[in-house]
Amino acid sequence: MEPIYRYFRPHEWDYLFPEKGTGTIRFTPITETNDPHEGKVDLLGVARDKHDLMRLKDVRHIDGLSNVIDLVSNLPEQNIKIALNTYGKMFYDELRKRRPHFGIFSATSNNKSTVMWEHYGVKHTGFMVEFNASHPLFNAPHGLENVFGTLQKVNYSTEMPKKYLTDLIFNPTEVYCKKHNDWKYEDEVRIIYGLDHEVFLDGSIKGCTPIKIDLIKSVTFGCRCSWEKLACQIQRNPMYDKIQLFKASIEEDSYTLSYEPLPSNYCQFHKV
């Protein structure tokens, strides 16, 4: 499994690596992401046909859907498509109201993006974390058809996905893992959880889950990051002894960055 990374703003350090206690990461509710088109589709209707409609028989999380299934399934075949399209918009609006119940953790396979260092790393003053892609947190299938809880590559397109309501319910990754080409530079890998999952903490901020020790593999400090104190905070805490530390620097003869490992005993010789 290829490595996954995420760029962080400087102030987010205290969430991941607090002086005391356990750090957290957040699965952002879909309605709070930086893409206002997140999870939108060009809706074609409730279902492709009567057979597709019957898949919804046991789905109860959209109010009134069961009654419509019973009504539509008893119509003559030639009227079913008209009815499915008529009801589609109504239930799509209802389903979109429930989007805050899902959370996204976004990462990337691109660990040398100067653009993401600029945007998410706040002009290279932040840091980048390499996560353990094989960790149980990223391999916990759940939800209908077990499509949540696993890492998914985001696909990019100029066209909004054309989908039926059944697609949103039974294969939501086809919707929530598609974005406009403008975002392609991110090479995004994401994982979606239902925010009622047991991994999440109770609290005023939805979607926070404690960081397990083996979740983080390395931390790279941006080329403009004030990193010395942060590095010593990691090296002096035995809980983080497996985390590798790197420092980004600018290549003099190309538009690239290089990452140099920090000595594991750096803080023994530097008082900060």
XYZ file of C-alpha atoms in Angstrom:
272
model
C 0.000 0.000 0.000
C 1.485 3.343 -1.012
C 2.266 5.912 1.707
C -0.257 8.641 2.481
C 0.498 12.144 3.723
C -1.288 15.228 4.952
C -0.094 18.824 5.131
C -0.995 20.733 8.309
C -1.131 24.352 9.424
C 1.208 25.371 12.274
C -1.589 25.747 14.845
C -2.746 22.170 14.222
C 0.398 20.814 15.886
C -1.194 20.981 19.339
C -4.134 18.855 18.176
C -1.871 16.047 16.973
C 0.942 16.351 19.513
C -0.329 18.002 22.713
C 2.096 18.580 25.588
C -0.124 16.340 27.722
C -2.620 13.657 26.844
C -3.476 12.016 23.535
C -3.577 13.789 20.198
C -6.509 13.671 17.810
C -7.246 13.879 14.106
C -10.553 15.001 12.687
C -12.860 13.551 10.054
C -14.433 16.741 8.700
C -18.219 16.660 8.182
C -18.903 16.813 4.451
C -20.713 20.138 4.775
C -17.572 21.741 6.284
C -14.999 20.792 3.627
C -13.314 23.413 1.438
C -15.206 22.277 -1.681
C -18.802 23.602 -1.799
C -19.666 21.015 -4.466
C -18.716 18.118 -2.174
C -21.153 15.234 -2.623
C -23.296 16.884 -5.303
C -24.602 14.982 -8.321
C -26.634 15.583 -11.448
C -29.568 13.494 -10.235
C -31.225 11.236 -12.795
C -33.978 9.904 -10.511
C -34.629 7.496 -7.645
C -33.590 4.335 -9.476
C -32.760 3.059 -12.964
C -35.711 0.694 -13.109
C -38.068 -1.360 -10.977
C -35.375 -3.918 -10.136
C -33.015 -1.182 -8.962
C -35.846 0.353 -6.928
C -36.451 -2.879 -5.021
C -32.903 -2.698 -3.628
C -34.177 0.152 -1.449
C -36.847 -1.970 0.257
C -34.960 -2.322 3.531
C -33.380 1.137 3.613
C -35.008 3.137 6.401
C -32.823 6.208 6.794
C -34.792 8.410 4.370
C -38.227 9.312 5.674
C -41.093 8.186 3.478
C -38.963 6.182 1.046
C -40.595 2.850 1.889
C -44.063 4.224 1.078
C -42.877 5.507 -2.288
C -41.301 2.140 -3.118
C -44.606 0.399 -2.442
C -46.504 2.974 -4.500
C -44.157 3.005 -7.480
C -43.644 -0.744 -7.623
C -47.397 -1.201 -8.179
C -47.561 1.194 -11.133
C -47.690 0.004 -14.750
C -44.192 -0.438 -16.204
C -44.498 2.541 -18.567
C -45.284 4.898 -15.651
C -42.526 3.765 -13.311
C -39.746 5.821 -14.885
C -41.821 9.012 -14.730
C -42.620 8.407 -11.066
C -39.009 7.615 -10.182
C -37.816 10.866 -11.718
C -40.579 12.843 -9.983
C -39.728 11.544 -6.520
C -35.959 11.635 -7.098
C -35.414 15.338 -6.378
C -37.468 15.208 -3.190
C -35.455 12.344 -1.696
C -32.153 13.729 -2.950
C -32.811 16.933 -0.976
C -33.660 14.844 2.076
C -30.499 12.787 1.697
C -28.338 15.904 1.343
C -29.668 17.175 4.679
C -28.031 14.126 6.226
C -24.559 14.823 4.845
C -23.279 16.169 8.203
C -23.564 12.566 9.457
C -20.537 11.626 7.305
C -16.957 12.719 7.894
C -13.962 12.781 5.534
C -10.281 12.459 6.377
C -8.331 13.752 3.392
C -4.734 12.819 2.638
C -2.525 12.669 -0.440
C -0.022 10.409 -2.163
C 2.023 13.491 -3.172
C 4.542 14.400 -0.470
C 6.449 17.000 -2.490
C 3.772 19.430 -3.604
C 4.983 23.013 -3.247
C 1.378 24.140 -3.847
C 0.036 22.137 -0.893
C 2.947 23.294 1.247
C 1.851 26.821 0.321
C -1.896 26.333 0.884
C -2.290 23.791 3.677
C 1.180 24.248 5.145
C 0.649 28.049 5.267
C 3.552 29.227 3.137
C 5.780 26.309 4.210
C 5.556 27.236 7.918
C 3.552 24.116 8.785
C 4.362 20.419 8.783
C 3.502 17.229 6.905
C 2.608 13.900 8.492
C 3.057 10.484 6.931
C 0.329 8.132 8.120
C 0.425 4.358 8.322
C -1.922 3.368 5.487
C -2.231 -0.185 6.811
C -3.445 0.983 10.234
C -6.827 -0.446 11.377
C -8.350 3.065 11.385
C -7.928 3.146 7.609
C -9.110 -0.434 7.142
C -12.448 -0.674 8.946
C -15.206 -1.307 6.357
C -18.688 -0.323 7.544
C -21.980 1.074 6.295
C -24.157 -0.290 3.503
C -22.059 -2.465 1.190
C -19.053 -1.762 3.502
C -17.966 1.198 1.386
C -17.011 3.427 4.333
C -13.894 2.992 6.446
C -11.373 2.216 3.686
C -8.958 4.415 1.757
C -10.260 5.570 -1.624
C -8.564 7.468 -4.442
C -10.388 10.603 -5.526
C -11.206 10.803 -9.245
C -11.250 14.122 -11.074
C -13.490 15.269 -13.901
C -14.927 18.370 -15.557
C -18.402 16.828 -15.396
C -20.556 16.432 -12.289
C -21.418 12.745 -11.783
C -24.791 11.680 -13.184
C -26.273 9.330 -10.595
C -29.444 7.807 -9.236
C -30.503 7.882 -5.602
C -29.589 4.202 -5.363
C -25.988 5.104 -6.234
C -25.820 7.621 -3.395
C -27.080 5.044 -0.910
C -25.353 1.833 -1.994
C -22.135 3.173 -3.484
C -21.611 6.671 -2.075
C -17.865 6.614 -2.766
C -18.724 7.121 -6.451
C -20.162 10.465 -5.382
C -18.014 11.466 -2.426
C -14.780 10.454 -4.166
C -15.237 12.568 -7.274
C -14.146 16.212 -7.596
C -13.611 18.803 -10.305
C -10.319 18.848 -12.221
C -9.338 22.049 -10.414
C -8.471 19.877 -7.398
C -6.364 17.376 -9.326
C -3.066 18.776 -8.033
C -3.955 17.338 -4.608
C -3.737 13.662 -5.670
C -6.217 13.083 -2.879
C -6.747 9.851 -1.004
C -9.639 9.939 1.435
C -11.502 7.820 3.908
C -15.147 8.342 4.875
C -16.724 7.356 8.177
C -20.214 7.586 9.531
C -19.829 10.075 12.388
C -21.816 7.813 14.715
C -18.984 5.252 14.552
C -17.459 4.121 17.845
C -13.984 5.498 16.986
C -15.146 9.085 17.561
C -15.024 11.007 20.814
C -18.030 12.731 22.331
C -17.615 16.486 22.282
C -18.603 19.793 20.792
C -16.395 19.246 17.717
C -17.695 16.361 15.620
C -15.430 13.770 14.044
C -12.417 13.731 16.389
C -10.705 10.402 17.055
C -7.691 9.698 19.293
C -4.358 9.077 17.584
C -2.927 5.627 18.232
C 0.855 5.480 18.619
C 1.393 3.455 15.437
C -0.800 5.675 13.240
C 1.980 8.193 12.462
C 5.184 7.138 10.703
C 6.984 10.436 10.127
C 6.787 14.209 10.440
C 8.399 16.630 7.971
C 8.826 20.266 8.950
C 8.305 22.900 6.242
C 11.290 24.868 4.994
C 10.020 27.983 6.847
C 8.831 26.155 9.954
C 10.130 27.034 13.422
C 10.805 23.378 14.037
C 13.469 23.030 16.737
C 11.146 23.023 19.763
C 8.656 20.766 17.980
C 11.351 18.247 17.082
C 12.500 18.076 20.695
C 8.936 17.635 21.884
C 8.772 14.478 19.751
C 12.233 13.148 20.568
C 11.861 13.616 24.319
C 8.581 11.731 24.487
C 9.154 7.941 24.544
C 5.632 7.457 23.183
C 6.842 8.901 19.859
C 10.135 7.026 19.594
C 9.131 5.332 16.330
C 8.296 8.598 14.524
C 10.935 9.728 12.037
C 11.610 13.452 11.668
C 12.616 15.313 8.509
C 13.349 18.925 7.596
C 12.393 20.328 4.175
C 14.819 22.539 2.309
C 14.819 24.212 -1.099
C 16.917 22.789 -3.917
C 19.171 25.505 -5.308
C 19.129 24.316 -8.925
C 15.522 23.139 -9.402
C 11.905 23.839 -8.410
C 11.870 20.988 -5.919
C 12.221 20.335 -2.209
C 14.518 17.887 -0.474
C 13.838 16.235 2.884
C 16.753 15.606 5.204
C 16.350 13.297 8.210
C 17.005 14.825 11.606
C 19.413 12.876 13.834
C 17.575 10.824 16.436
C 19.772 12.422 19.119
C 19.298 16.013 17.901
C 17.802 17.195 21.175
C 20.609 15.749 23.283
C 22.947 18.378 21.829
C 20.545 21.287 21.351
C 18.824 23.104 24.189
C 15.567 24.688 22.996
